[in-house]
Short mmCIF file of C-alpha atoms in Angstrom, two decimals:
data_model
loop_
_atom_site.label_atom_id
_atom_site.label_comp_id
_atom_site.label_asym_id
_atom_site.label_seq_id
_atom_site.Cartn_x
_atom_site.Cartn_y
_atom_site.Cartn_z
CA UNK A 27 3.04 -96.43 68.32
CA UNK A 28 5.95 -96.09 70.22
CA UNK A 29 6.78 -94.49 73.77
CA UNK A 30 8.22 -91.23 73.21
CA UNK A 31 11.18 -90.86 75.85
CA UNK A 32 11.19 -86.98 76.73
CA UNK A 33 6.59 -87.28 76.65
CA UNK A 34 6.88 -89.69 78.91
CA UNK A 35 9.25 -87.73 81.32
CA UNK A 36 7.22 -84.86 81.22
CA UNK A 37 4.04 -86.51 81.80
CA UNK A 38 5.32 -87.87 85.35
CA UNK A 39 6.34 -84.96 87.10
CA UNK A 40 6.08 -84.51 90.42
CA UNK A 41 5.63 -81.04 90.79
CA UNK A 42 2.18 -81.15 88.72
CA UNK A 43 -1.02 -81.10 90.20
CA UNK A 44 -3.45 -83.09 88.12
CA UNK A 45 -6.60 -80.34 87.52
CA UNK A 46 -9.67 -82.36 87.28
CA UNK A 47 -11.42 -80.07 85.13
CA UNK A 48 -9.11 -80.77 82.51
CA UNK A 49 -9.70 -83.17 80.02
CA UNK A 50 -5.83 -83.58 79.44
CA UNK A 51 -5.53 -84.33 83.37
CA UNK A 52 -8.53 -86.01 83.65
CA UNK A 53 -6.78 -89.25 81.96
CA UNK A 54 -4.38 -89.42 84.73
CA UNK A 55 -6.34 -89.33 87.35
CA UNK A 56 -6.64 -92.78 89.21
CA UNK A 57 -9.09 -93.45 92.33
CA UNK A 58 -7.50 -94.57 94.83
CA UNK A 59 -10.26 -94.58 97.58
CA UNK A 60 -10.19 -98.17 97.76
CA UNK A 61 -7.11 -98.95 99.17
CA UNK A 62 -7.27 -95.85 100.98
CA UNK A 63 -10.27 -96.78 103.23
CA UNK A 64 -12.85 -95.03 101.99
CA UNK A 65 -13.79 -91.94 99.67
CA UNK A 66 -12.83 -89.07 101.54
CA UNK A 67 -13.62 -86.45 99.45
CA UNK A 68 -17.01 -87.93 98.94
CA UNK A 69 -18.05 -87.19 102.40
CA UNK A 70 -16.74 -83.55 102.70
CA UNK A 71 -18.74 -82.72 98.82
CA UNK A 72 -21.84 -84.71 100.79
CA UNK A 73 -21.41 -82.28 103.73
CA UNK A 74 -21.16 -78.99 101.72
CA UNK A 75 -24.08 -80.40 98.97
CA UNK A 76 -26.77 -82.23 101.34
CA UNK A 77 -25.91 -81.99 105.54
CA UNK A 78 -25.48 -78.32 105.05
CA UNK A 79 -26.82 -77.08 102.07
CA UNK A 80 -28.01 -73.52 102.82
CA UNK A 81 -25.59 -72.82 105.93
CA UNK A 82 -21.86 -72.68 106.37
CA UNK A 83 -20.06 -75.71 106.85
CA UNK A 84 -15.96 -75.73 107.87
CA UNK A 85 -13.81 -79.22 106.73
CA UNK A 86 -10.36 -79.82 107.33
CA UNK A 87 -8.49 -81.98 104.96
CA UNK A 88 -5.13 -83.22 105.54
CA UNK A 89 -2.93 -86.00 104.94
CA UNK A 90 0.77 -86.13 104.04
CA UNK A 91 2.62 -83.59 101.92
CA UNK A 92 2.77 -84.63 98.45
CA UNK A 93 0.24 -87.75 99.33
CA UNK A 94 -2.38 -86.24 96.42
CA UNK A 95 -4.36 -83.80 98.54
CA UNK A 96 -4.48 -81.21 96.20
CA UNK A 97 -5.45 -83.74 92.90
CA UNK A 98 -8.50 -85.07 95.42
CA UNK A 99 -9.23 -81.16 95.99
CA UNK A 100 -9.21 -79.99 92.13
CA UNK A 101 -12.00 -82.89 91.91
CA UNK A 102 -14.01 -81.78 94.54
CA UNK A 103 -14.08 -78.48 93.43
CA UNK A 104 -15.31 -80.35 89.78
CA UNK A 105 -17.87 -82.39 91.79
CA UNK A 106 -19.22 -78.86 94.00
CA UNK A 107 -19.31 -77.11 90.11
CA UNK A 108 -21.10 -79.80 88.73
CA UNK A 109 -23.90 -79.54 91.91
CA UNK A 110 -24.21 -75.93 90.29
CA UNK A 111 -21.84 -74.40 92.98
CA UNK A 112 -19.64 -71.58 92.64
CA UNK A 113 -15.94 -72.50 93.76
CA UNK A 114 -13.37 -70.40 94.98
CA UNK A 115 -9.86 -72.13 94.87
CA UNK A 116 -6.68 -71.17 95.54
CA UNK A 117 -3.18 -72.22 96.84
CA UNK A 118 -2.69 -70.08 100.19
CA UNK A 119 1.03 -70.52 99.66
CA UNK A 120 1.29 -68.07 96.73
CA UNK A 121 -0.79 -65.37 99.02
CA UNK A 122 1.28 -66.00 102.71
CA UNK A 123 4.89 -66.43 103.92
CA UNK A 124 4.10 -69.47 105.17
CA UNK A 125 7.32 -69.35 107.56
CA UNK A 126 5.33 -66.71 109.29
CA UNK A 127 1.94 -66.17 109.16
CA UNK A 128 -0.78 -64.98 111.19
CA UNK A 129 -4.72 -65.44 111.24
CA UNK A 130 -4.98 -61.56 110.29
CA UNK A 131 -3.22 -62.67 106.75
CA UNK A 132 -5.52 -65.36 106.14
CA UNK A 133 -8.54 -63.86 106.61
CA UNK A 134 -7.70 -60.90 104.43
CA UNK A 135 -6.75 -63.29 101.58
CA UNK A 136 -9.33 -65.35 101.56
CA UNK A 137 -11.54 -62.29 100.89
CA UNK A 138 -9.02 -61.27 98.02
CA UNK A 139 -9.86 -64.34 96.32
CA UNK A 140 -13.75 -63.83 96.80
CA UNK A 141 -13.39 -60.84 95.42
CA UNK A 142 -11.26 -61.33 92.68
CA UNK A 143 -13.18 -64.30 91.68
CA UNK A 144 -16.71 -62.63 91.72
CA UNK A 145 -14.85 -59.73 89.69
CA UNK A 146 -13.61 -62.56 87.25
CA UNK A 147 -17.33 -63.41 86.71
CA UNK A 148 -18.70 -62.20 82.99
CA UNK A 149 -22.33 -61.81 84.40
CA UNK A 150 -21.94 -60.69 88.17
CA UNK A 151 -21.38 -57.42 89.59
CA UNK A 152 -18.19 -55.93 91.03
CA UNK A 153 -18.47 -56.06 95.07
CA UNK A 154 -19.22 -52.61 96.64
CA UNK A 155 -18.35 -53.81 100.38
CA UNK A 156 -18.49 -50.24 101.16
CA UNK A 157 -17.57 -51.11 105.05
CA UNK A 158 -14.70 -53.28 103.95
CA UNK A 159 -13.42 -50.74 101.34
CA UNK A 160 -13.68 -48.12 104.11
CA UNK A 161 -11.89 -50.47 107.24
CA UNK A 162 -9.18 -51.78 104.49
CA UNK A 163 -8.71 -48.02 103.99
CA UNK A 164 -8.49 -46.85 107.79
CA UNK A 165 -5.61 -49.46 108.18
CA UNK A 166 -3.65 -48.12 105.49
CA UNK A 167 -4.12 -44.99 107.36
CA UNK A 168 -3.01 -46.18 110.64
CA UNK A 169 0.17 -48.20 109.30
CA UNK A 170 1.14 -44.85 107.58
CA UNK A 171 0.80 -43.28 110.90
CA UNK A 172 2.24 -45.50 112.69
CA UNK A 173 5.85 -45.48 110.75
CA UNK A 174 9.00 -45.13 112.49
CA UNK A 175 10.04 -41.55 112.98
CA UNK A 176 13.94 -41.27 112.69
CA UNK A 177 15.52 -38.46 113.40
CA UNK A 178 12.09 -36.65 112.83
CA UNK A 179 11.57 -37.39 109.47
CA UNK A 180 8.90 -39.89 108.96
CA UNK A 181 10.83 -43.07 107.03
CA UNK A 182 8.88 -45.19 104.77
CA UNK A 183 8.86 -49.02 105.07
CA UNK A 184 11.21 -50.89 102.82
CA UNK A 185 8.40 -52.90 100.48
CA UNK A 186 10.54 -55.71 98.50
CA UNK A 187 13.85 -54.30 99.25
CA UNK A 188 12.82 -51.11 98.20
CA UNK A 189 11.20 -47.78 99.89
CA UNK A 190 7.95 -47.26 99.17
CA UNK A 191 4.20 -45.90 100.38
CA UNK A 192 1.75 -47.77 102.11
CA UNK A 193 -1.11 -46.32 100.51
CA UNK A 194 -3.75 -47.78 98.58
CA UNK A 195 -4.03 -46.92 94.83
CA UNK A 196 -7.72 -45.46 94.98
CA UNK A 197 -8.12 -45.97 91.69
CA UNK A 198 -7.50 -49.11 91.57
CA UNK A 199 -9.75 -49.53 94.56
CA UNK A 200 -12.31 -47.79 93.04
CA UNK A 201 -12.54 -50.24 90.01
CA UNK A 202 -11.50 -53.58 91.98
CA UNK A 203 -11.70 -54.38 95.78
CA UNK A 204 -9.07 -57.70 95.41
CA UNK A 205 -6.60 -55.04 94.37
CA UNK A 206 -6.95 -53.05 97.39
CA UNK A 207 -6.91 -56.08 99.99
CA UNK A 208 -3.83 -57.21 97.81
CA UNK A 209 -2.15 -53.48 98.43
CA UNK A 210 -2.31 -54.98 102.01
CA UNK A 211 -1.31 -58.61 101.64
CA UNK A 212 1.71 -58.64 98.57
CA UNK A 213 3.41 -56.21 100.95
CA UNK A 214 2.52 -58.13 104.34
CA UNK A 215 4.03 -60.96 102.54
CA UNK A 216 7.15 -59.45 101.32
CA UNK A 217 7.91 -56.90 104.12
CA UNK A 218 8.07 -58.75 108.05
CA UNK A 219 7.87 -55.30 109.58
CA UNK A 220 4.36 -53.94 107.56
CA UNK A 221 3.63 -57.75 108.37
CA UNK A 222 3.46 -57.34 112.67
CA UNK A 223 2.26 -53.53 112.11
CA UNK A 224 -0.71 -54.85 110.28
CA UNK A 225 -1.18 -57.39 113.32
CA UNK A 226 -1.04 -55.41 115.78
CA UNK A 227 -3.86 -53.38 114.44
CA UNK A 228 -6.38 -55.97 112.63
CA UNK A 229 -5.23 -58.99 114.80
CA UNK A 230 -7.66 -57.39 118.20
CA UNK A 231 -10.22 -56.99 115.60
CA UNK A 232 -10.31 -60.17 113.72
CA UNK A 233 -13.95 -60.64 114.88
CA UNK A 234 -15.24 -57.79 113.67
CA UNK A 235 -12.90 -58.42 110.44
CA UNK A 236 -15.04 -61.46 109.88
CA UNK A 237 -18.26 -60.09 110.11
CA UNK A 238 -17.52 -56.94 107.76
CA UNK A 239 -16.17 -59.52 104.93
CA UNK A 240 -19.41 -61.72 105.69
CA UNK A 241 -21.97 -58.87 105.64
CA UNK A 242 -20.15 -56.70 102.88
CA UNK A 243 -18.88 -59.23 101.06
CA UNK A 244 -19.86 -62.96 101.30
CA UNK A 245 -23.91 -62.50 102.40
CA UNK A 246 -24.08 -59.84 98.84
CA UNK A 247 -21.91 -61.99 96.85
CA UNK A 248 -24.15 -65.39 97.86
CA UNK A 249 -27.21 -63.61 97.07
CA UNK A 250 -26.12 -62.19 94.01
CA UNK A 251 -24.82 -65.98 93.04
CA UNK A 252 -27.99 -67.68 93.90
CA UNK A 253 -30.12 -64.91 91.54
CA UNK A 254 -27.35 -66.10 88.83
CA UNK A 255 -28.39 -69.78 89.34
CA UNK A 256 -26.07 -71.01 91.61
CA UNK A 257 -26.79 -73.13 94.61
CA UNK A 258 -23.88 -71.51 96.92
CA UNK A 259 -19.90 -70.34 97.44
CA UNK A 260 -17.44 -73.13 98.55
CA UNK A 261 -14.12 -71.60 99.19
CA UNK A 262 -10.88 -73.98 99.07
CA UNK A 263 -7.88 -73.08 100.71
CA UNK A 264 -5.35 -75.57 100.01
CA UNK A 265 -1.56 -75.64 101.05
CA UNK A 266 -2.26 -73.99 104.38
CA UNK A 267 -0.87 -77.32 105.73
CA UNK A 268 2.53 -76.02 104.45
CA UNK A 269 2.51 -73.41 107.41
CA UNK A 270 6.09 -73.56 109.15
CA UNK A 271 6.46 -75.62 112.45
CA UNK A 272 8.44 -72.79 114.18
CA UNK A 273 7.49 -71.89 117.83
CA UNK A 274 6.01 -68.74 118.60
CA UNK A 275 6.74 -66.83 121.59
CA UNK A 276 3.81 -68.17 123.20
CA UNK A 277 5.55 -71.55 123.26
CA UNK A 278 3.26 -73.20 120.76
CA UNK A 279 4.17 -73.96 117.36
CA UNK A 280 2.66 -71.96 114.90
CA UNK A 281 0.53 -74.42 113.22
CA UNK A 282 -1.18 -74.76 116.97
CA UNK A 283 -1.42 -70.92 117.13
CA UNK A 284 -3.51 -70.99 113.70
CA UNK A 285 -5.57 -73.68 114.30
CA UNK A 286 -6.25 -74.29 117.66
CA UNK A 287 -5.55 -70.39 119.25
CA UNK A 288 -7.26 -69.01 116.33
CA UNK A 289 -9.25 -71.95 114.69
CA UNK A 290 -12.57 -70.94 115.72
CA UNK A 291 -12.26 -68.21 113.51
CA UNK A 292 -11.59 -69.82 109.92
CA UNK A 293 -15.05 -71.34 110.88
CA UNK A 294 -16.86 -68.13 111.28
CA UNK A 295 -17.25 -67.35 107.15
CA UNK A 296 -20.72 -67.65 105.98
CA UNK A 297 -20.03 -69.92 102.95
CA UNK A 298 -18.50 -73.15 103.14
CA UNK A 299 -15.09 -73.60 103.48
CA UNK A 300 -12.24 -76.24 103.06
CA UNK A 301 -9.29 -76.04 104.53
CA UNK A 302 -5.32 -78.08 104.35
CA UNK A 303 -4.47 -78.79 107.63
CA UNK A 304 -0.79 -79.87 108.68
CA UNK A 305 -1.42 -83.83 109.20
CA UNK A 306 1.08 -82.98 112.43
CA UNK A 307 -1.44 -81.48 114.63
CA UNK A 308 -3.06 -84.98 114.59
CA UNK A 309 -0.40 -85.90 116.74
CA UNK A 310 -0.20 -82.82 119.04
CA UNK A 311 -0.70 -82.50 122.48
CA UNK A 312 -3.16 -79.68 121.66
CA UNK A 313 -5.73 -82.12 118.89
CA UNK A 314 -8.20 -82.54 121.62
CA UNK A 315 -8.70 -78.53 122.03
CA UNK A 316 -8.12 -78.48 118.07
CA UNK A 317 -11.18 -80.91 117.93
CA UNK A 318 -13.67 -78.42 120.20
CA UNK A 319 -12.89 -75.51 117.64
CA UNK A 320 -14.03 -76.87 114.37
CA UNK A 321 -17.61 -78.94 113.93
CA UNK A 322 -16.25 -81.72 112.31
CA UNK A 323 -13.14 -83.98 112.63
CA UNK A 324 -9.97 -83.88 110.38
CA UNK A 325 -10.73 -85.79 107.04
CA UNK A 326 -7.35 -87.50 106.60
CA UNK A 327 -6.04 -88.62 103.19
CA UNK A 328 -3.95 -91.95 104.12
CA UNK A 329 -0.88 -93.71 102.16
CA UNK A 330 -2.46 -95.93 99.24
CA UNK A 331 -1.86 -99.21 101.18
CA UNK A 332 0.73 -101.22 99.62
CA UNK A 333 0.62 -104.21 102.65
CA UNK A 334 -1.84 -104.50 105.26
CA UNK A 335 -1.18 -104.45 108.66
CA UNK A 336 0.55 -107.98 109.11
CA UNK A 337 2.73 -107.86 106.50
CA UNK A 338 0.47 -109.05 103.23
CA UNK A 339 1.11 -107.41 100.70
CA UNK A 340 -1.76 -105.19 99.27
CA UNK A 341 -2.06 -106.60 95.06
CA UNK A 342 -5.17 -103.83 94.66
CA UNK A 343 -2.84 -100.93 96.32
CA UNK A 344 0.21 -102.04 94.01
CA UNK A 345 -2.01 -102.07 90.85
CA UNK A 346 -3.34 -98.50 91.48
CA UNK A 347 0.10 -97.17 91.93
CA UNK A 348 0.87 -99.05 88.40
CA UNK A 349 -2.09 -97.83 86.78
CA UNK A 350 -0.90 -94.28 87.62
CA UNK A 351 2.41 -94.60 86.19
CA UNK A 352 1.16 -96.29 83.17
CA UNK A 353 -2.34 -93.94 82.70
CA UNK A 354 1.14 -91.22 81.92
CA UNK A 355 2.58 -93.67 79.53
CA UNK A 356 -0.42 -94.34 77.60
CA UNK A 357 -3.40 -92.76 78.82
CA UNK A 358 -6.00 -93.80 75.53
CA UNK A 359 -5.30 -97.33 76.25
CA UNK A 360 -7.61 -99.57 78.65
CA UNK A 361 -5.93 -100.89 82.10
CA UNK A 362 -5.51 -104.23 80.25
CA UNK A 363 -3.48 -103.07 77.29
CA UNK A 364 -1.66 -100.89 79.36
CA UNK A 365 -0.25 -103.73 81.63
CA UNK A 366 0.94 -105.80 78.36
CA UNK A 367 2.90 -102.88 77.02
CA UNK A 368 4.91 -102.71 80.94
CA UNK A 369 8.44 -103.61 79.31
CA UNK A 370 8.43 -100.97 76.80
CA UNK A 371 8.91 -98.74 80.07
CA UNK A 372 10.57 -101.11 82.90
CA UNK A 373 12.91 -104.18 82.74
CA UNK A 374 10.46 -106.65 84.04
CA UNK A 375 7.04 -106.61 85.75
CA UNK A 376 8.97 -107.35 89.10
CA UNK A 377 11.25 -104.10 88.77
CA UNK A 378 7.96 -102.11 88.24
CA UNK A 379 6.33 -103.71 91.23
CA UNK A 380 9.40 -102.60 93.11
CA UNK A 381 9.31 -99.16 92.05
CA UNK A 382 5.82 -99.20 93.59
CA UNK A 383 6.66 -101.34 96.71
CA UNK A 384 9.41 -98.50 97.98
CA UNK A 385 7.45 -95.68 97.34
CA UNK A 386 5.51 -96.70 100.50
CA UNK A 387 1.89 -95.56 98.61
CA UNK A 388 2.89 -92.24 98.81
CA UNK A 389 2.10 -90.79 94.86
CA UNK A 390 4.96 -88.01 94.66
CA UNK A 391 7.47 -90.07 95.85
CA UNK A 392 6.95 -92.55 93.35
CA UNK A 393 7.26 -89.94 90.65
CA UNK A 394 10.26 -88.32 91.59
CA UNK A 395 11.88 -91.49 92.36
CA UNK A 396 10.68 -92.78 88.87
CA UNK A 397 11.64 -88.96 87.09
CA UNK A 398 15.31 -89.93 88.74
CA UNK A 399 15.61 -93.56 87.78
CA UNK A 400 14.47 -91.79 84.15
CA UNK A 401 16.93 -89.30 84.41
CA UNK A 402 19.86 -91.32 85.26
CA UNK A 403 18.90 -94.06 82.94
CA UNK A 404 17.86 -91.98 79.66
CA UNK A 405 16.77 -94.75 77.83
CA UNK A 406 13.90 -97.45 77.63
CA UNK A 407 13.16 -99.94 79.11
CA UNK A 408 14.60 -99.23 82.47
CA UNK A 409 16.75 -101.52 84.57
CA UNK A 410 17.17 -102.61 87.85
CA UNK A 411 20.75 -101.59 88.77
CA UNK A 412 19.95 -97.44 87.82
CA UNK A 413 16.86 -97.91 90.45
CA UNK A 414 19.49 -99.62 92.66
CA UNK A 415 21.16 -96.30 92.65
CA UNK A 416 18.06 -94.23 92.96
CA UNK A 417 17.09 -96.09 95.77
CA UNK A 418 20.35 -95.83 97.47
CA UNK A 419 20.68 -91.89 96.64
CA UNK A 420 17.17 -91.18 98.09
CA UNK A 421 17.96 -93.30 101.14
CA UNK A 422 21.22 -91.27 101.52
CA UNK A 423 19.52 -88.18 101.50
CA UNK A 424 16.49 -89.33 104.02
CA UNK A 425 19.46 -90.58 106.31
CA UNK A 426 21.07 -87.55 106.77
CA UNK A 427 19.77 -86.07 110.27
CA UNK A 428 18.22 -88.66 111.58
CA UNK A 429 19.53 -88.89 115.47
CA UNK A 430 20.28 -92.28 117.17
CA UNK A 431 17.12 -91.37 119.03
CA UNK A 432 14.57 -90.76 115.89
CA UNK A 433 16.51 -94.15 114.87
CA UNK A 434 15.27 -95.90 117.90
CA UNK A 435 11.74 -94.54 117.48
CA UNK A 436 11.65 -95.20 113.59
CA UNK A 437 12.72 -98.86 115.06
CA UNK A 438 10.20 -99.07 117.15
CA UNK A 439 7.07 -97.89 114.90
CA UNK A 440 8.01 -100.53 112.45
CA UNK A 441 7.55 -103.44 114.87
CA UNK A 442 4.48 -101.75 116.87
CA UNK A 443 2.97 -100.29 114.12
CA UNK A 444 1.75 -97.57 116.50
CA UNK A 445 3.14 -94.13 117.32
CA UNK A 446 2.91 -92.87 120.80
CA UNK A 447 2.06 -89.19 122.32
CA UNK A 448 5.47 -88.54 122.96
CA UNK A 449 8.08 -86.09 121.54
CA UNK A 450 9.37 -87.25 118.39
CA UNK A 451 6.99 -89.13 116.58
CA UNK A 452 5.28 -85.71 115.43
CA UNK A 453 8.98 -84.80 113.44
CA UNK A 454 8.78 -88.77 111.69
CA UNK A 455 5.42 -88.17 110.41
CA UNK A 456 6.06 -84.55 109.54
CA UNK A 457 9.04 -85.46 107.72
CA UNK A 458 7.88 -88.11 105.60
CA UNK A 459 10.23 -91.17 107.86
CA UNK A 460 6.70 -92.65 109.00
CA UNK A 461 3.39 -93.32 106.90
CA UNK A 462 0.32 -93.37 108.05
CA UNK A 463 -2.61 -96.03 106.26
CA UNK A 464 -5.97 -97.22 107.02
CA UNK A 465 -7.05 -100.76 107.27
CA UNK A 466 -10.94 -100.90 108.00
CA UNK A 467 -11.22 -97.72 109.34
CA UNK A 468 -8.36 -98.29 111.82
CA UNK A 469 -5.37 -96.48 111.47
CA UNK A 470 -2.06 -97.92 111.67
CA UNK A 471 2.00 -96.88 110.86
CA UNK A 472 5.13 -98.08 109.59
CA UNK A 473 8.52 -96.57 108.27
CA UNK A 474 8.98 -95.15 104.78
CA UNK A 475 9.71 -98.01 102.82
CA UNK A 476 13.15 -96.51 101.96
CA UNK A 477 14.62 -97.36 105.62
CA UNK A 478 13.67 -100.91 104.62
CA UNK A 479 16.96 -100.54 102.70
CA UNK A 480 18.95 -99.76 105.91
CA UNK A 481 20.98 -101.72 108.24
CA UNK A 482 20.41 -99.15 110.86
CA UNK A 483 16.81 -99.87 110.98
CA UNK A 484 17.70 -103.30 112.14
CA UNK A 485 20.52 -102.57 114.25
#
């Protein structure tokens, strides 16, 4: 049977995040631990389902944006289901302006989603968390309060470009705590000004915040879950590594503020939680003080490695990227019969390995460079020259703002293979110019494979 053009397209997108659970999904998903150095996500489920079994545990994850963070996270949260836990997962984005955000935010949505999932669940009972009903309450209270008087009448804050009331709809309260922590958070999110009022009143309590969503509503909710057969909660906060790196007042950027300022708070919930962490603060002046908040170190989802170290290239990393494009081409087929139906999609094997050689190992790049070169080309097989001009469009585009400075430093990682503590390097990695990979447990950098197609870099 023959490749169907506009399947094929749609089966590569970038945007998607492969859900583990699925069994549509599920045929996509390729392990790349191998040429990753080593199976990350295996020691974080290990942590949550034997080190720490009946008390809270805290992991970071991070890696770079668009690396495959979230696909390894749907599959934990597969693996912690299958080991009889109950998973709360969510994308923190969708909750929090991520351009400004403070711990207060977080906390609150984290217990929206406990709630709202325990609500979701056919056999458990709604949450009472009388205290948190009650403090969730007194803050509406407050921030009504608290409204700027103008010309003495009291003027209501604009909510989503329009005027509108703070207060909590008590029926809906009354039926569903989620929907009265989201009263609080949708209009946080959407209005800066109910945003640093809430702050300023929650943000000197945040430890006693903590302990009223762990004794009225994660301590009940475990024990309820354990009664129902389950071993524990796991809660999953992914894209929290998208949080903006603007400065603060304070003079540290916000992703230090949340943290490192305010890290030893995420690890205060009594359930175990997993958290995205900006791969940035790696490089930060403040890691060290980052380390002494949380119990355990940064698990760090490298590049796949498509060359080691010295140059060699990496045949096992360069066959996982092919498997993935192919497992979207024609996922019922074994890895064998895949590679002998290559030219229905590419020129040659060579402009395939190509493909996979400039992506640098990192998985989204590969598919939006290949959904371009499919665009552009819009037919099979696809040739060399239109991923010529992808190439040379993408490296365009990665060009533009790079100073004569970041050139010399993007010059200098590529020889070195190091990056130093110095200002600079933090930007590269952030914005995708430098990859980092992992060669026996060592890491080690070089320059998105793209510059590779620059005279500058060589200048």
């Amino acid at each position: 049977m023959s490749l169907d053009y506009a399947t094929f397209f749609n089966a590569i997108n970038p945007s998607k995040t492969l859900v583990y659970s699925s069994p549509t999904d599920r045929q996509y998903y390729i392990d790349f631990s191998s040429v990753r150095g080593g199976e990350i996500i295996k020691k974080i489920k290990n942590r949550i389902v034997k080190l720490y079994r009946d008390r809270p545990s805290c992991s970071l994850f991070t890696g770079h944006i668009g690396c495959g963070k979230s696909t390894e996270l749907h599959k934990l949260k597969s693996e912690l289901e299958a080991a009889n836990f109950f998973v709360v997962y969510f994308e923190s984005d969708k909750d929090l302006d991520t351009g400004d955000v403070d711990i207060v935010e977080v906390l609150l949505t984290i217990a929206k989603q406990i709630s709202e999932a325990l609500e979701k669940h056919k056999t458990l009972n709604q949450p009472q968390a009388p205290l948190l009903r009650r403090l969730l309450q007194k803050t509406t209270d407050i921030l009504m309060t608290e409204m700027e008087v103008k010309g003495g009448i009291k003027s209501p804050i604009s909510v989503g470009g329009m005027s509108g009331s703070l207060e909590v709809d008590t029926e809906k309260q009354a039926l569903s705590l989620s929907a009265g922590i989201a009263s609080l958070t949708v209009k946080a999110k959407d209005d800066s000004g109910i945003r640093e009022k809430l702050n300023q009143y929650l943000g000197p309590q945040t430890t006693e915040l903590v302990r009223t969503i762990n004794e009225d509503l994660i301590k009940p909710g475990i024990e309820t879950l354990k009664q129902n057969g389950y071993a524990g909660l796991a809660v999953i906060v992914d894209n929290l590594d998208r949080v903006d790196h603007r400065q603060k007042a304070s003079g540290k950027t916000q992703q230090e503020y949340l943290f490192v300022d305010r890290g030893e708070i995420l690890t205060q919930f009594a359930c175990h939680t997993i958290y995205t962490m900006p791969l940035a603060l790696q490089f930060s002046n403040e890691y060290g003080n980052l380390r002494q908040r949380f119990p355990d170190p940064p698990e760090c989802l490298p590049m796949v490695a498509i060359k080691t170290r010295t140059g060699e290239e990496s045949s096992e990393g360069i066959e996982k990227l092919k498997q993935m494009v192919l497992a979207r081409a024609f996922p019922q087929l074994s890895e064998a019969e895949r590679l002998e139906r290559v030219e229905e999609i590419f020129e040659t094997m060579e402009v395939f390995n190509r493909l996979c050689r400039v992506s640098g190992g990192h998985v989204r790049d590969l598919l939006q460079l290949l959904s371009q070169w499919v665009q552009e080309e819009m037919q099979l097989p696809l040739t060399e020259d239109s991923l010529d001009d992808a190439i040379a469009d993408n490296l365009n585009k990665m060009s533009l703002g790079v100073s004569p400075e970041e050139w010399e430093l993007l010059r200098q990682v590529h020889q070195t293979k190091k990056v130093q503590d110095t200002v600079g390097y933090e930007r590269l990695i952030r914005t995708r110019r430098v990859f980092e990979y992992v060669e026996r447990r060592k890491s080690w950098f070089d320059v998105n494979p793209i510059f590779l197609e620059s005279d500058e870099l060589f200048q």
